[in-house]
CSV table of C-alpha atoms in Angstrom, one decimal:
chain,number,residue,atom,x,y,z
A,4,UNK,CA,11.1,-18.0,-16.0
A,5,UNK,CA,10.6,-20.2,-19.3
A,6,UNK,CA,8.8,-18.7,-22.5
A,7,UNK,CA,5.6,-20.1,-20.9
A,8,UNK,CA,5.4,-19.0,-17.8
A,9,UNK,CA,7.0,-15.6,-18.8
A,10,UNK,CA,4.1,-15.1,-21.3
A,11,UNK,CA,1.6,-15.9,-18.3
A,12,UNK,CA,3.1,-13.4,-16.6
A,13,UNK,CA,2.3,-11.0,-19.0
A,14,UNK,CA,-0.8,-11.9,-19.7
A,15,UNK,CA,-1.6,-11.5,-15.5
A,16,UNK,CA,0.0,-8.5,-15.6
A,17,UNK,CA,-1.9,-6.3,-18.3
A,18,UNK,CA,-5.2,-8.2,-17.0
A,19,UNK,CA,-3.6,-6.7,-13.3
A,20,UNK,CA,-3.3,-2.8,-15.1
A,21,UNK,CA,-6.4,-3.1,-17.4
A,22,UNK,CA,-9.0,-3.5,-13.9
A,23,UNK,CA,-6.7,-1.8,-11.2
A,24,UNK,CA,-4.2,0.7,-13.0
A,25,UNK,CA,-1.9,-1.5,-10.7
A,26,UNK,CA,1.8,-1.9,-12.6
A,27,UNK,CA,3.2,-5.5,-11.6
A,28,UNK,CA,7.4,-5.0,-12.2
A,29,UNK,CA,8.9,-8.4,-13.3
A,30,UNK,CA,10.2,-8.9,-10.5
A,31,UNK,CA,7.0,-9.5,-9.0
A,32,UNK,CA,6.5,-13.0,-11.1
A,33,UNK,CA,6.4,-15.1,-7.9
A,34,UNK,CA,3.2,-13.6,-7.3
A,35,UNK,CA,1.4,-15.5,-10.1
A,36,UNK,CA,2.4,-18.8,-8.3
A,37,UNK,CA,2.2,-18.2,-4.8
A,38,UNK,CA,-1.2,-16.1,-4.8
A,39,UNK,CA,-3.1,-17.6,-7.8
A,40,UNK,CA,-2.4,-21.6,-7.2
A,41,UNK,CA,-4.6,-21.0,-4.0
A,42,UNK,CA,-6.9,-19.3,-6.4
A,43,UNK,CA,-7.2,-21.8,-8.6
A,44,UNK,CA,-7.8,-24.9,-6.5
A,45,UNK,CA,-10.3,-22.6,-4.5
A,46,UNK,CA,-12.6,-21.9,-7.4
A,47,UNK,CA,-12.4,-25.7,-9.1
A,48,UNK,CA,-9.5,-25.7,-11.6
A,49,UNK,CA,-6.7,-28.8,-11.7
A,50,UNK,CA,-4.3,-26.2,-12.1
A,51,UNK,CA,-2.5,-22.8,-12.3
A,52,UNK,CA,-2.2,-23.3,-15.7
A,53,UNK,CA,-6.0,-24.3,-16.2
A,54,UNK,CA,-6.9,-20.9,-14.8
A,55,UNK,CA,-4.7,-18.9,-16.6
A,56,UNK,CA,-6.0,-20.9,-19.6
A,57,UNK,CA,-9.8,-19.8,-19.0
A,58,UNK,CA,-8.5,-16.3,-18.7
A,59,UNK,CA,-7.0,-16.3,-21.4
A,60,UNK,CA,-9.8,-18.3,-23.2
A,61,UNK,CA,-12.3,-15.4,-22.7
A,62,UNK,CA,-14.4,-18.6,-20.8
A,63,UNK,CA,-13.8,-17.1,-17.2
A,64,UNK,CA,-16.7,-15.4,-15.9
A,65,UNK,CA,-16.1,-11.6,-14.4
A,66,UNK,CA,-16.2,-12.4,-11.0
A,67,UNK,CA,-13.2,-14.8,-11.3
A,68,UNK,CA,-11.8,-12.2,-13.0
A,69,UNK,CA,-12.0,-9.9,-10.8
A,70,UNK,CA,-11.2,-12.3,-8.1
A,71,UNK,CA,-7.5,-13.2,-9.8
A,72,UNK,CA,-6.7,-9.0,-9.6
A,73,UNK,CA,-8.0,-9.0,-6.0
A,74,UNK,CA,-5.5,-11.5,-4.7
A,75,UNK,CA,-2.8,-10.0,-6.9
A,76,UNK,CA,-2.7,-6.9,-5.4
A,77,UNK,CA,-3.2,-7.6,-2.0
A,78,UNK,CA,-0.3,-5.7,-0.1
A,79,UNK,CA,2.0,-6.1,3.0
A,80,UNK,CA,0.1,-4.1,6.1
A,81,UNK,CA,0.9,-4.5,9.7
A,82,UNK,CA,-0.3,-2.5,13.3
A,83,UNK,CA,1.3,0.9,13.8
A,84,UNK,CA,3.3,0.9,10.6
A,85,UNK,CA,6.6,3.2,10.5
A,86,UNK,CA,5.0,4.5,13.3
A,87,UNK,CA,6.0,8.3,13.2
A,88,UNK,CA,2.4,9.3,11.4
A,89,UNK,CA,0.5,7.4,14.7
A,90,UNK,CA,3.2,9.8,16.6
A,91,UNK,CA,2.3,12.7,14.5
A,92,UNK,CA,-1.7,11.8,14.9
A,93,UNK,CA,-1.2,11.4,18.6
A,94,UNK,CA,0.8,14.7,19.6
A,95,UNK,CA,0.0,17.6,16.7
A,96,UNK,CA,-3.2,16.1,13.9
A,97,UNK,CA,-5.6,15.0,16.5
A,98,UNK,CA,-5.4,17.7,18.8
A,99,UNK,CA,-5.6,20.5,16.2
A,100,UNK,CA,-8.5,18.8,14.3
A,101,UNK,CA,-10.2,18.4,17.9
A,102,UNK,CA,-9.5,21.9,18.9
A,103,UNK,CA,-10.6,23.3,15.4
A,104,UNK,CA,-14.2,21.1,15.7
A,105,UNK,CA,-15.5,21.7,19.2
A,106,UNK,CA,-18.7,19.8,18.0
A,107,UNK,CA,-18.1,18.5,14.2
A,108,UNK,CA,-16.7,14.8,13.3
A,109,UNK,CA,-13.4,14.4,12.5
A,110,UNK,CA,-13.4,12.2,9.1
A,111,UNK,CA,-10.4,9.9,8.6
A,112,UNK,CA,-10.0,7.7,5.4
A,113,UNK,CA,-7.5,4.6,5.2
A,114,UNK,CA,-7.3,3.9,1.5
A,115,UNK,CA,-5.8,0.6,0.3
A,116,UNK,CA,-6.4,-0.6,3.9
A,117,UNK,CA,-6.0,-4.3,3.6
A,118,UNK,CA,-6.4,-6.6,6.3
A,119,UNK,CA,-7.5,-3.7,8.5
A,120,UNK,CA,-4.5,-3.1,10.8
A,121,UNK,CA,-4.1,1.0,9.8
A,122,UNK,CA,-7.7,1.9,10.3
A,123,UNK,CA,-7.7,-0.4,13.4
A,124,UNK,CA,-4.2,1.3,14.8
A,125,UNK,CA,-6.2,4.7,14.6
A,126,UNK,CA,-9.3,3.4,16.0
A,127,UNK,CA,-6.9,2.4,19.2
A,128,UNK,CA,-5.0,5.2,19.3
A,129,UNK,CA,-7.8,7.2,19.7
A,130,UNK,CA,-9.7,5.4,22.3
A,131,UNK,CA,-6.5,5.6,24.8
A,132,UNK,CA,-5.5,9.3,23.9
A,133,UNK,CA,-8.6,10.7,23.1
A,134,UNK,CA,-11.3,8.9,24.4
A,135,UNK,CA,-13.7,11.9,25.0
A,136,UNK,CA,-13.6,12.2,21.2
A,137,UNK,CA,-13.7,8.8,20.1
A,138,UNK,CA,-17.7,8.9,19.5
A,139,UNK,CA,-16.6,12.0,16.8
A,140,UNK,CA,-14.3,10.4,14.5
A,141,UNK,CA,-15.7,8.5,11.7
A,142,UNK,CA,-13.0,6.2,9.8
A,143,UNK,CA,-13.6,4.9,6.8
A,144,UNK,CA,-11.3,1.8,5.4
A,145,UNK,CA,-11.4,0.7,1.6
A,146,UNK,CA,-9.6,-1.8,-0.3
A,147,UNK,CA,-10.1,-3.5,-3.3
A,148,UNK,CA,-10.2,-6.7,-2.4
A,149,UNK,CA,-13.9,-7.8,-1.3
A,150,UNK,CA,-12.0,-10.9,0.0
A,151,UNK,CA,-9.6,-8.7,2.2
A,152,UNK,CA,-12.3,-6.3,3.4
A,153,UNK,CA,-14.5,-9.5,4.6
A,154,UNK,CA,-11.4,-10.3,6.9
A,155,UNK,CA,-10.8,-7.2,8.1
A,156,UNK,CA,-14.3,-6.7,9.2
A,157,UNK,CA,-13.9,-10.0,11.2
A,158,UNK,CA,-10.7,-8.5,12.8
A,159,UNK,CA,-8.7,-12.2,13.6
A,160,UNK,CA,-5.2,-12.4,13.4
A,161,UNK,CA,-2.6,-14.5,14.2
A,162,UNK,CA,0.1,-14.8,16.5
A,163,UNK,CA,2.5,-13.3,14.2
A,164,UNK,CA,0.4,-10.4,12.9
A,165,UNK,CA,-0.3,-9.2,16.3
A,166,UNK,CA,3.5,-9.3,17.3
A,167,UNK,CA,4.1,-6.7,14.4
A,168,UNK,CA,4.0,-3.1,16.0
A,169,UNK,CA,1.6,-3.7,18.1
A,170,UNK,CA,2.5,-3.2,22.1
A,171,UNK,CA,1.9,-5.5,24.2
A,172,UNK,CA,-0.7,-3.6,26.3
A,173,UNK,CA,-2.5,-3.2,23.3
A,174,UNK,CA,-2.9,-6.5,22.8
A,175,UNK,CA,-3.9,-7.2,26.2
A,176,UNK,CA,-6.7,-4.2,26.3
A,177,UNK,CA,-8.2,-4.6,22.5
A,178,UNK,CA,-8.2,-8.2,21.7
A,179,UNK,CA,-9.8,-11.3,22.9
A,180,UNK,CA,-7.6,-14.4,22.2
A,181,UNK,CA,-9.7,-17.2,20.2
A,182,UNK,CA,-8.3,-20.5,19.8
A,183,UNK,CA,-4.8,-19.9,18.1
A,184,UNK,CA,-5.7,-16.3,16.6
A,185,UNK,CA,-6.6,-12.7,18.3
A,186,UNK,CA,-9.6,-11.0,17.7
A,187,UNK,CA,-10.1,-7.3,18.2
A,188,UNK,CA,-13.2,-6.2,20.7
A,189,UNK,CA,-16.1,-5.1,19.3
A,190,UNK,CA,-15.7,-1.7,20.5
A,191,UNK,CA,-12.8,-0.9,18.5
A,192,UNK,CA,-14.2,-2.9,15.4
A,193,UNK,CA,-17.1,-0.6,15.5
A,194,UNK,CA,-15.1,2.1,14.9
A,195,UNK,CA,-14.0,1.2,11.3
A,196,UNK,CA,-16.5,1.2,8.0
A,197,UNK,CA,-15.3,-1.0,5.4
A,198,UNK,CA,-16.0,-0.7,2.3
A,199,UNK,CA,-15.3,-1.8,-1.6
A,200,UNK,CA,-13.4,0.7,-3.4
A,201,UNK,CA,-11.6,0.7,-6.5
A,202,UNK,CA,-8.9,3.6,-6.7
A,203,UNK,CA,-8.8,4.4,-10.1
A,204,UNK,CA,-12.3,4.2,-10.3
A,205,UNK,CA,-14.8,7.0,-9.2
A,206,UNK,CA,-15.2,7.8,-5.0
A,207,UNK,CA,-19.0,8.5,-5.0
A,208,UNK,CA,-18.5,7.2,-0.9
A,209,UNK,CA,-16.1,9.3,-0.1
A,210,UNK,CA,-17.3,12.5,2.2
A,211,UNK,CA,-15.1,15.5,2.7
A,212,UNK,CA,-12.1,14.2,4.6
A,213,UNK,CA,-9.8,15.5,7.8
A,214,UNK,CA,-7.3,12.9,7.0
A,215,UNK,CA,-6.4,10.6,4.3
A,216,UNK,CA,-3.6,7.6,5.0
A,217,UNK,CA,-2.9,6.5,1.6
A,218,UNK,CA,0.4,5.4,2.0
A,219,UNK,CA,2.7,2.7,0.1
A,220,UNK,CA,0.1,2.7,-2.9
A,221,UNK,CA,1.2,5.2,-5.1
A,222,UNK,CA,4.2,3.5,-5.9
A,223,UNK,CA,1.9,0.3,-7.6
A,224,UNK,CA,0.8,3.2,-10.1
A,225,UNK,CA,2.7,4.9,-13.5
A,226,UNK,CA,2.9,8.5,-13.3
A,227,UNK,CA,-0.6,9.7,-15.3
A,228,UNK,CA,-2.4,7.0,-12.4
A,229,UNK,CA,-0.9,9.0,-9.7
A,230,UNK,CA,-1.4,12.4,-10.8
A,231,UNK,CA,-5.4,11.5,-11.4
A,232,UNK,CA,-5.3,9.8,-7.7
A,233,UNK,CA,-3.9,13.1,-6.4
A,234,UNK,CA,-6.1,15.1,-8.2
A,235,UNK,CA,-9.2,13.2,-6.6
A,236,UNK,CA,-7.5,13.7,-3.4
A,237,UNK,CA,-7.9,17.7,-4.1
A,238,UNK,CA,-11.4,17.3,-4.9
A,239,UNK,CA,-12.1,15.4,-1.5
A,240,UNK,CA,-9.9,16.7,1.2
A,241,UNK,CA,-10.9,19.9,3.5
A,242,UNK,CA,-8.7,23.0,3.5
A,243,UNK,CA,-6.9,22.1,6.7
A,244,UNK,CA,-6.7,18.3,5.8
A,245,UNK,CA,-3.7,16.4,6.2
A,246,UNK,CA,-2.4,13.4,3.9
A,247,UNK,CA,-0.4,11.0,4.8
A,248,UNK,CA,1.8,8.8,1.5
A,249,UNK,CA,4.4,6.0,2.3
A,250,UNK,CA,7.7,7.0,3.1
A,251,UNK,CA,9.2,6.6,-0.4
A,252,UNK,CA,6.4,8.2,-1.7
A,253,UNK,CA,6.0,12.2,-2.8
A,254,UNK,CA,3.5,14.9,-4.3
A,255,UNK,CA,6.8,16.4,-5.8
A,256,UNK,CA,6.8,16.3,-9.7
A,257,UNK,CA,3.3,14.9,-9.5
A,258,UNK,CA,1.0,17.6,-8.2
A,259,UNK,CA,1.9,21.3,-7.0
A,260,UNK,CA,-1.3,21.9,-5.0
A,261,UNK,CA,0.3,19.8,-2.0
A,262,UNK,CA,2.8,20.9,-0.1
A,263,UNK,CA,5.0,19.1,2.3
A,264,UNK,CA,4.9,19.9,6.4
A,265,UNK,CA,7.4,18.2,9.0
A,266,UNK,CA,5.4,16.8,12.3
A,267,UNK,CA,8.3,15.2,14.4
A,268,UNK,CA,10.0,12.7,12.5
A,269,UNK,CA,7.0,12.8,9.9
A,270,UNK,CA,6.1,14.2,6.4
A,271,UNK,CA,3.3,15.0,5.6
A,272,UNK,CA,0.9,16.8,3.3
A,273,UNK,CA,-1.6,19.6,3.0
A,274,UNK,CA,-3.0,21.5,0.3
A,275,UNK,CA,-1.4,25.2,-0.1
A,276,UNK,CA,-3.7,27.8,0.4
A,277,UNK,CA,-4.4,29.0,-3.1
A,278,UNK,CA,-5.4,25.3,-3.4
A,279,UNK,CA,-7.7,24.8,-1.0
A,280,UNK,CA,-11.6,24.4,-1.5
């Protein structure tokens, strides 16, 4: 990068941290072009560099704001990702929390959920290996990009996204093919609640929770972020609750209350008994 550009990367990135905690590493300055040039022609500037200049101007209203953090931090999601937690739902989670609730809802939250492809991988998985139950699981999917969530409540996707982890039976049983993209059927959209949410923020939405899939967002986070995240977790998450972090992602060194549990070829978390509300 020149001095320029480098300093607009810096500038982008402690506007990034200041409204979503969110630490961009330098490698990450392709980001500033390839997400924010569609930002700026969308909302009326000649330019990248004419947006960064009104942020940097103090001229640029919240909302754009808010709307330049939103499509930084946007993240890779796909159907039935590293698919061993959909195994360990499917053959050991489900069926305890079931078993456990012969009349309650089971409560599911998909943090960071994106384009809608985890929440919408549950809802499925559900409906063929659980149907009985299906009308007793409540999932909740939160992002903090309003832009994001507005797609995912629409549930299209293209050709490509629909050829990443999901089977093809799937595709033939949940989704309606529209033009060139797919969209998921109504009953399985129904499923999901979407909702703004800002992670570093205050959860007034969130209920007490069977299951939380926050996985592959930690990382985005320094160390004091992720220990206050965890910590909210506690505060949220029943005594036989399971979470679920990415695979390169751990409790350990962060927050002793969790303890790790093997399902299959899965790791999971749950709180240790002392712990436990």
């Amino acid at each position: 990068m020149n001095a320029t550009s480098a300093s607009d990367f810096n500038f982008i990135r402690e506007l990034v941290q200041r409204h979503s905690a969110i630490v961009l590493e330098a490698d990450k300055d392709y980001l500033i072009e390839t997400r924010l040039t569609p930002l700026a022609k969308q909302t009326g500037f000649a330019s990248l560099e004419a947006l960064i200049a009104a942020l940097r101007a103090n001229s640029a209203s919240l909302q754009l704001r808010k709307q330049v953090v939103e499509a930084i931090t946007t993240h890779e999601t796909s159907f039935f990702r590293d698919i061993h937690p959909f195994e360990a739902l499917k053959t050991t989670i489900l069926p305890e929390l079931f078993a456990n609730r012969p009349s309650a809802n089971v409560t599911i939250w998909c943090a960071a959920c994106s384009s809608g492809q985890e929440p919408f991988s549950i809802a499925m998985l559900v409906r063929e290996h659980f149907p009985t139950f299906r009308n007793r699981v409540r999932i909740i999917a939160t992002d903090l990009s309003g832009a994001i969530l507005a797609r995912a409540r629409a549930g299209f996707y293209s050709q490509i996204e629909v050829n990443r982890g999901l089977p093809a039976a799937l595709l033939t049983k949940y989704f309606q093919k529209q033009g060139l993209r797919w969209r998921i059927r109504p009953e399985i959209r129904q499923m999901v609640e979407f909702r703004q949410n800002n992670l570093v923020e205050s959860w007034p939405s969130v209920p007490p929770l069977d299951l939380v899939f926050m996985r592959n967002v930690l990382i985005y986070f320094d160390v004091k972020t992720k220990k206050a995240i965890l910590a909210k977790i506690r505060g949220v998450l029943k005594s036989s609750g399971y979470l679920f972090l990415g695979s390169s992602e751990t409790t350990l060194n962060l927050d002793d209350a969790f303890e790790p549990i093997s399902i299959g070829k899965s790791i999971c978390y749950k709180l240790r008994h002392n712990q436990a509300l």
